[in-house]
Coordinates of C-alpha atoms and ligand atoms in Angstrom, one line a residue:
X216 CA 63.8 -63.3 -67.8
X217 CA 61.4 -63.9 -70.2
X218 CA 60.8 -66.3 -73.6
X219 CA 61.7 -63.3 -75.6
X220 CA 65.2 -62.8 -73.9
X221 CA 66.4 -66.3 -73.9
X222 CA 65.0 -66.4 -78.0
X223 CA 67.1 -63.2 -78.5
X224 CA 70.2 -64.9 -76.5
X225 CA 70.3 -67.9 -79.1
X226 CA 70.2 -65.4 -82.0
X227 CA 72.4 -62.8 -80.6
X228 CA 75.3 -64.9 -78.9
X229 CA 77.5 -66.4 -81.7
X230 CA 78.2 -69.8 -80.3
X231 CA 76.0 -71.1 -77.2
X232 CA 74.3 -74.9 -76.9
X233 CA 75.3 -77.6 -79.1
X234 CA 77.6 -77.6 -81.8
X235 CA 75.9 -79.6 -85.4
X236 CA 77.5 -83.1 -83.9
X237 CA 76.3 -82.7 -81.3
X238 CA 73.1 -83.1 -79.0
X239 CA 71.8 -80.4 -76.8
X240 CA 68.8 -80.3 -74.1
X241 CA 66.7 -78.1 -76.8
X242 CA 67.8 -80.3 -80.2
X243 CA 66.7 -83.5 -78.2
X244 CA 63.6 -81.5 -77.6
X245 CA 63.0 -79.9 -80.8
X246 CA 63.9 -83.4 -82.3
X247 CA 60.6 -85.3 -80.1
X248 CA 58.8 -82.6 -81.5
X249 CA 60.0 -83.6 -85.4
X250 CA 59.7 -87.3 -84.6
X251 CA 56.1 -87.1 -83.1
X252 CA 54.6 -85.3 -86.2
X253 CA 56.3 -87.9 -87.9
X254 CA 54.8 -90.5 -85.7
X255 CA 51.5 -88.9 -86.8
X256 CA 52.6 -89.4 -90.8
X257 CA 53.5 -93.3 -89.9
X258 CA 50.3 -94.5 -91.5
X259 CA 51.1 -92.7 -94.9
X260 CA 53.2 -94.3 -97.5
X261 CA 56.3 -92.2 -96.4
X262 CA 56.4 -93.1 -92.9
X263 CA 59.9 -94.8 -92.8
X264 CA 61.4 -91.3 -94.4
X265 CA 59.1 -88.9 -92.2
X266 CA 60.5 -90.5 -88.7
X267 CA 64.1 -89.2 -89.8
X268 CA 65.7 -87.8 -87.2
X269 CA 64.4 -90.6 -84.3
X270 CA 66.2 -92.9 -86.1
X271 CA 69.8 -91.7 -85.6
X272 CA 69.4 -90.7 -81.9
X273 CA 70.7 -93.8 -79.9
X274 CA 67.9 -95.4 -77.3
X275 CA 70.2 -94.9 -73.5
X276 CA 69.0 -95.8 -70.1
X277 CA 66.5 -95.6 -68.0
X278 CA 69.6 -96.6 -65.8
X279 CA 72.7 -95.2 -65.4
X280 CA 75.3 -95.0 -68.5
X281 CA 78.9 -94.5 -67.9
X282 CA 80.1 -90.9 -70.1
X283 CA 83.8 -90.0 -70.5
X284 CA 84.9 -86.7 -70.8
X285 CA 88.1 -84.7 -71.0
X286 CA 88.1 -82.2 -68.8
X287 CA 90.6 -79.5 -68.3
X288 CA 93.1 -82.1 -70.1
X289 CA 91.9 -85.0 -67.5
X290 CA 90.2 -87.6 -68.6
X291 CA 87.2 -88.5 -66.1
X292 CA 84.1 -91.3 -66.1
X293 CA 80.8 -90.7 -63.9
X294 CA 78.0 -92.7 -64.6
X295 CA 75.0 -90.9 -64.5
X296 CA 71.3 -90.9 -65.6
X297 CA 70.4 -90.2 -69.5
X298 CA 68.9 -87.0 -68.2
X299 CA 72.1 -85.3 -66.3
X300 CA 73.0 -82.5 -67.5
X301 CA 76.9 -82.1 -68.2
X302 CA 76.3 -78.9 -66.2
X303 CA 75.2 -81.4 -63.2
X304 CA 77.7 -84.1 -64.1
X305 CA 80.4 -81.9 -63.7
X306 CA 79.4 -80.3 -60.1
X307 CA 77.9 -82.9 -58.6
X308 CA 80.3 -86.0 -60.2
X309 CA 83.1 -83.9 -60.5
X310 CA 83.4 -81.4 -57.8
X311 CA 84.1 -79.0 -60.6
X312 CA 81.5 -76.2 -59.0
X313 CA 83.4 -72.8 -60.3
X314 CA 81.0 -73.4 -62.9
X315 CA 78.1 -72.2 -61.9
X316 CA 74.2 -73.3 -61.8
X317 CA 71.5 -70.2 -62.2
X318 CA 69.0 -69.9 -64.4
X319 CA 69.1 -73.9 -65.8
X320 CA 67.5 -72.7 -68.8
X321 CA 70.3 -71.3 -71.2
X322 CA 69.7 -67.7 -70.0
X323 CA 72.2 -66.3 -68.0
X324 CA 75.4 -68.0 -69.3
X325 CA 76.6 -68.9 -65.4
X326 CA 77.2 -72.4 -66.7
X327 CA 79.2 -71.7 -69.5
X328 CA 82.1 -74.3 -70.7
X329 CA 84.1 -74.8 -73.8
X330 CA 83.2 -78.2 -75.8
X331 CA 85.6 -78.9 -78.1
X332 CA 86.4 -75.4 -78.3
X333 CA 83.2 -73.7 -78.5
X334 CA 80.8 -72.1 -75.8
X335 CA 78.4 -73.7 -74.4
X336 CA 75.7 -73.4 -71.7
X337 CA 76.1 -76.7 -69.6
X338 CA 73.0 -76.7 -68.1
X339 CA 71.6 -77.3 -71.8
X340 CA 73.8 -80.1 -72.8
X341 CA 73.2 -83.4 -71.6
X342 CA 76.3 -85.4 -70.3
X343 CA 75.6 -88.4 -72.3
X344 CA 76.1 -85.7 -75.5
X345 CA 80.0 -84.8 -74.2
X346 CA 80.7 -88.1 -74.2
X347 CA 84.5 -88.6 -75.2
X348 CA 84.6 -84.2 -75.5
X349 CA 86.9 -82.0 -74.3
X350 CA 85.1 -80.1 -71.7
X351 CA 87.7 -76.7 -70.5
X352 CA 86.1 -75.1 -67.7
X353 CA 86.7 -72.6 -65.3
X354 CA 89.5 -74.8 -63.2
X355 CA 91.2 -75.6 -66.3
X356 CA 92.4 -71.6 -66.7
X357 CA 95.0 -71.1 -64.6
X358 CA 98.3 -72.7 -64.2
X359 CA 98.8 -73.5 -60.4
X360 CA 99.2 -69.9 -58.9
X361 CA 99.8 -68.0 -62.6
X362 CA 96.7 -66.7 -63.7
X363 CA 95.1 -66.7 -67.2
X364 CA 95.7 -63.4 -69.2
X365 CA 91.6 -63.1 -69.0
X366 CA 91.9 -63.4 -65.3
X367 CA 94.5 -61.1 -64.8
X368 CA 92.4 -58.4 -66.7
X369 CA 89.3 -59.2 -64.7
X370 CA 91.4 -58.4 -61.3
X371 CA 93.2 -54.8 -62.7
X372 CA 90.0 -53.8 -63.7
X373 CA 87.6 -55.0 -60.6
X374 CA 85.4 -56.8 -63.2
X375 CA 83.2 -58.4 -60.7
X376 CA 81.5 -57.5 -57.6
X377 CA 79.8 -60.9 -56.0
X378 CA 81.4 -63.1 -58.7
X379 CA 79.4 -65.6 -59.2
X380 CA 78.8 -64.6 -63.0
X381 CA 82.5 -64.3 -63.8
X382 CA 83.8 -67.4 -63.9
X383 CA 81.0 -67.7 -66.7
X384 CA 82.2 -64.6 -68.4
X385 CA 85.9 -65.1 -68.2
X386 CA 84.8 -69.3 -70.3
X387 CA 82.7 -66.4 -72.5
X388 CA 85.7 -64.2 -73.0
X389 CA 88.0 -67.0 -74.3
X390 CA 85.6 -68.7 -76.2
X391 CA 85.2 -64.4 -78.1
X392 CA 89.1 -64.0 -78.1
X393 CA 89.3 -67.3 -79.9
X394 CA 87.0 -66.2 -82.4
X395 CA 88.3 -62.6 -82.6
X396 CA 91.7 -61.6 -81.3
X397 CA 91.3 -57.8 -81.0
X398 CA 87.6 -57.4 -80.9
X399 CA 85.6 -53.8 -80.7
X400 CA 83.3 -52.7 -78.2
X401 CA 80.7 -54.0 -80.0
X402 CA 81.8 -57.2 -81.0
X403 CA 82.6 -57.4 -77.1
X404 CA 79.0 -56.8 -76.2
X405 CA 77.2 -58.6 -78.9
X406 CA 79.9 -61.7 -77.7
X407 CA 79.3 -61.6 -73.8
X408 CA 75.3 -60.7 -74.6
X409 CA 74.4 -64.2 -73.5
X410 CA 76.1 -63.9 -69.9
X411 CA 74.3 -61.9 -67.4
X412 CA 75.8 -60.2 -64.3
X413 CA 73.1 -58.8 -61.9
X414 CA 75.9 -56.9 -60.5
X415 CA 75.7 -54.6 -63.5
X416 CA 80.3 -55.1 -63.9
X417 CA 79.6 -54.9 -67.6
X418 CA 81.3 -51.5 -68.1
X419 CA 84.7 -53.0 -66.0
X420 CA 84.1 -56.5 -68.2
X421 CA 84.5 -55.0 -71.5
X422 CA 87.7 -52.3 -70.5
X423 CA 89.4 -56.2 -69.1
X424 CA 88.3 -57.7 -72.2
X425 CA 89.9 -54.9 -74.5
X426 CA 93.0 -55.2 -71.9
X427 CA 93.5 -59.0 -72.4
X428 CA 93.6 -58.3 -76.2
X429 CA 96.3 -55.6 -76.4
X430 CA 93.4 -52.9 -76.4
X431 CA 92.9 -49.5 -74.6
X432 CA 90.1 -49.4 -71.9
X433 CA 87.4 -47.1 -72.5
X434 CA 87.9 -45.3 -70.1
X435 CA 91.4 -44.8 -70.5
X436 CA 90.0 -43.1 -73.9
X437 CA 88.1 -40.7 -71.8
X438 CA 84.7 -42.0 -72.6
X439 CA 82.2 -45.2 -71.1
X440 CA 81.8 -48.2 -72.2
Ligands
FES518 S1 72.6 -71.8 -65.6 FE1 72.9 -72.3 -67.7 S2 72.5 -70.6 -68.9 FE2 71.9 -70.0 -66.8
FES519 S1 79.5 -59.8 -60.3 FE1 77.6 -60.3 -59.3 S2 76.4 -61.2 -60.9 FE2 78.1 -60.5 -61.9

């Protein structure tokens, strides 16, 4: 995995990392990166106006700060360190570890949640950012024993092999399905591009993702996905 790929997976996946309220590992970074060239401006007349986007980001820590979050309808408190991750928050606070930790760069999608409703890669978002969000992850799909449709699909169609991308790709799937109900084959792929199997189940993925939206597998069409 390279710079190039994870640069392609934020333009290529339609919803990954932090939503414009909110406050991801990379916007906190990208934001230092604003605020020190306008540290270098402070001398000039315009200083108060360069510095911008410091100004709005709150001062936290260095020790712990308590973060709320609703997760899977449950509202939780952990109080962890400015710098946790939510991905970290929720494995290590919460004991939530079906989602998973692999790359902790925003490559792979392993990590991915639902934040208010939209994907993102948890091992970019910092906990302190979710604070008060509704976090669904992958614990918060089924129902007791009764499956989500998404699951279901990934089962008739033996979508994974070691499965430790799918509960990543099922989050990925919901978050697409949401967006678009009946989706193509290539809105599929363009939609789970950020999520990575190294199993290489991306042909039995997409035929359960056209399956949980009413579709006909590819290969039931006589061709390959
Ligand atoms: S572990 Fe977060 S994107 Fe890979
Ligand atoms: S099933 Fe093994 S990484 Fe996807």
């Amino acid at each position: 995995m390279d710079g190039n790929d994870e640069q392609k997976r934020g333009d290529d996946t339609p919803v990954i990392g932090a939503g414009p309220n909110e406050f991801s590992r990379r916007t906190f970074l990208q934001t230092m990166g604003i605020s020190a060239a306008a540290g270098a401006l402070a001398d000039g007349a315009d200083a108060q106006s360069a510095r911008g986007p410091i100004d709005r980001v709150p001062i936290m820590g260095p020790g712990p700060v308590d973060v709320r979050l609703h997760v899977n309808g449950t509202l939780l408190h952990a109080s962890v360190e400015p710098a946790t991750t939510l991905l970290e928050t929720l494995r290590m606070e919460h004991g939530l570890t079906g989602t998973k930790e692999v790359c902790d760069r925003g490559a792979c999608g392993g990590c991915s949640v639902l934040v208010n409703g939209r994907l993102v890669a948890s091992c970019m978002m910092l906990a302190v950012d979710a604070e008060g969000a509704s976090i669904t992850t992958i614990e918060g799909f089924a129902e007791g024993d009764v499956l989500d449709p998404i699951q279901e699909a990934f089962i008739r169609h033996d979508a994974l092999q070691c499965g430790f991308c799918t509960p990543g790709l099922i989050v990925a799937v919901r978050a697409l399905l949401n967006d678009i109900p009946r989706p193509t084959l290539d809105e599929i792929k363009r939609g789970l591009a950020g999520n990575l199997c190294r199993c290489g189940t991306y042909t039995n993925v997409f035929n359960a993702v056209l399956d949980a939206s009413g579709q006909q597998p590819v290969r039931d069409q006589g061709g390959t996905a």
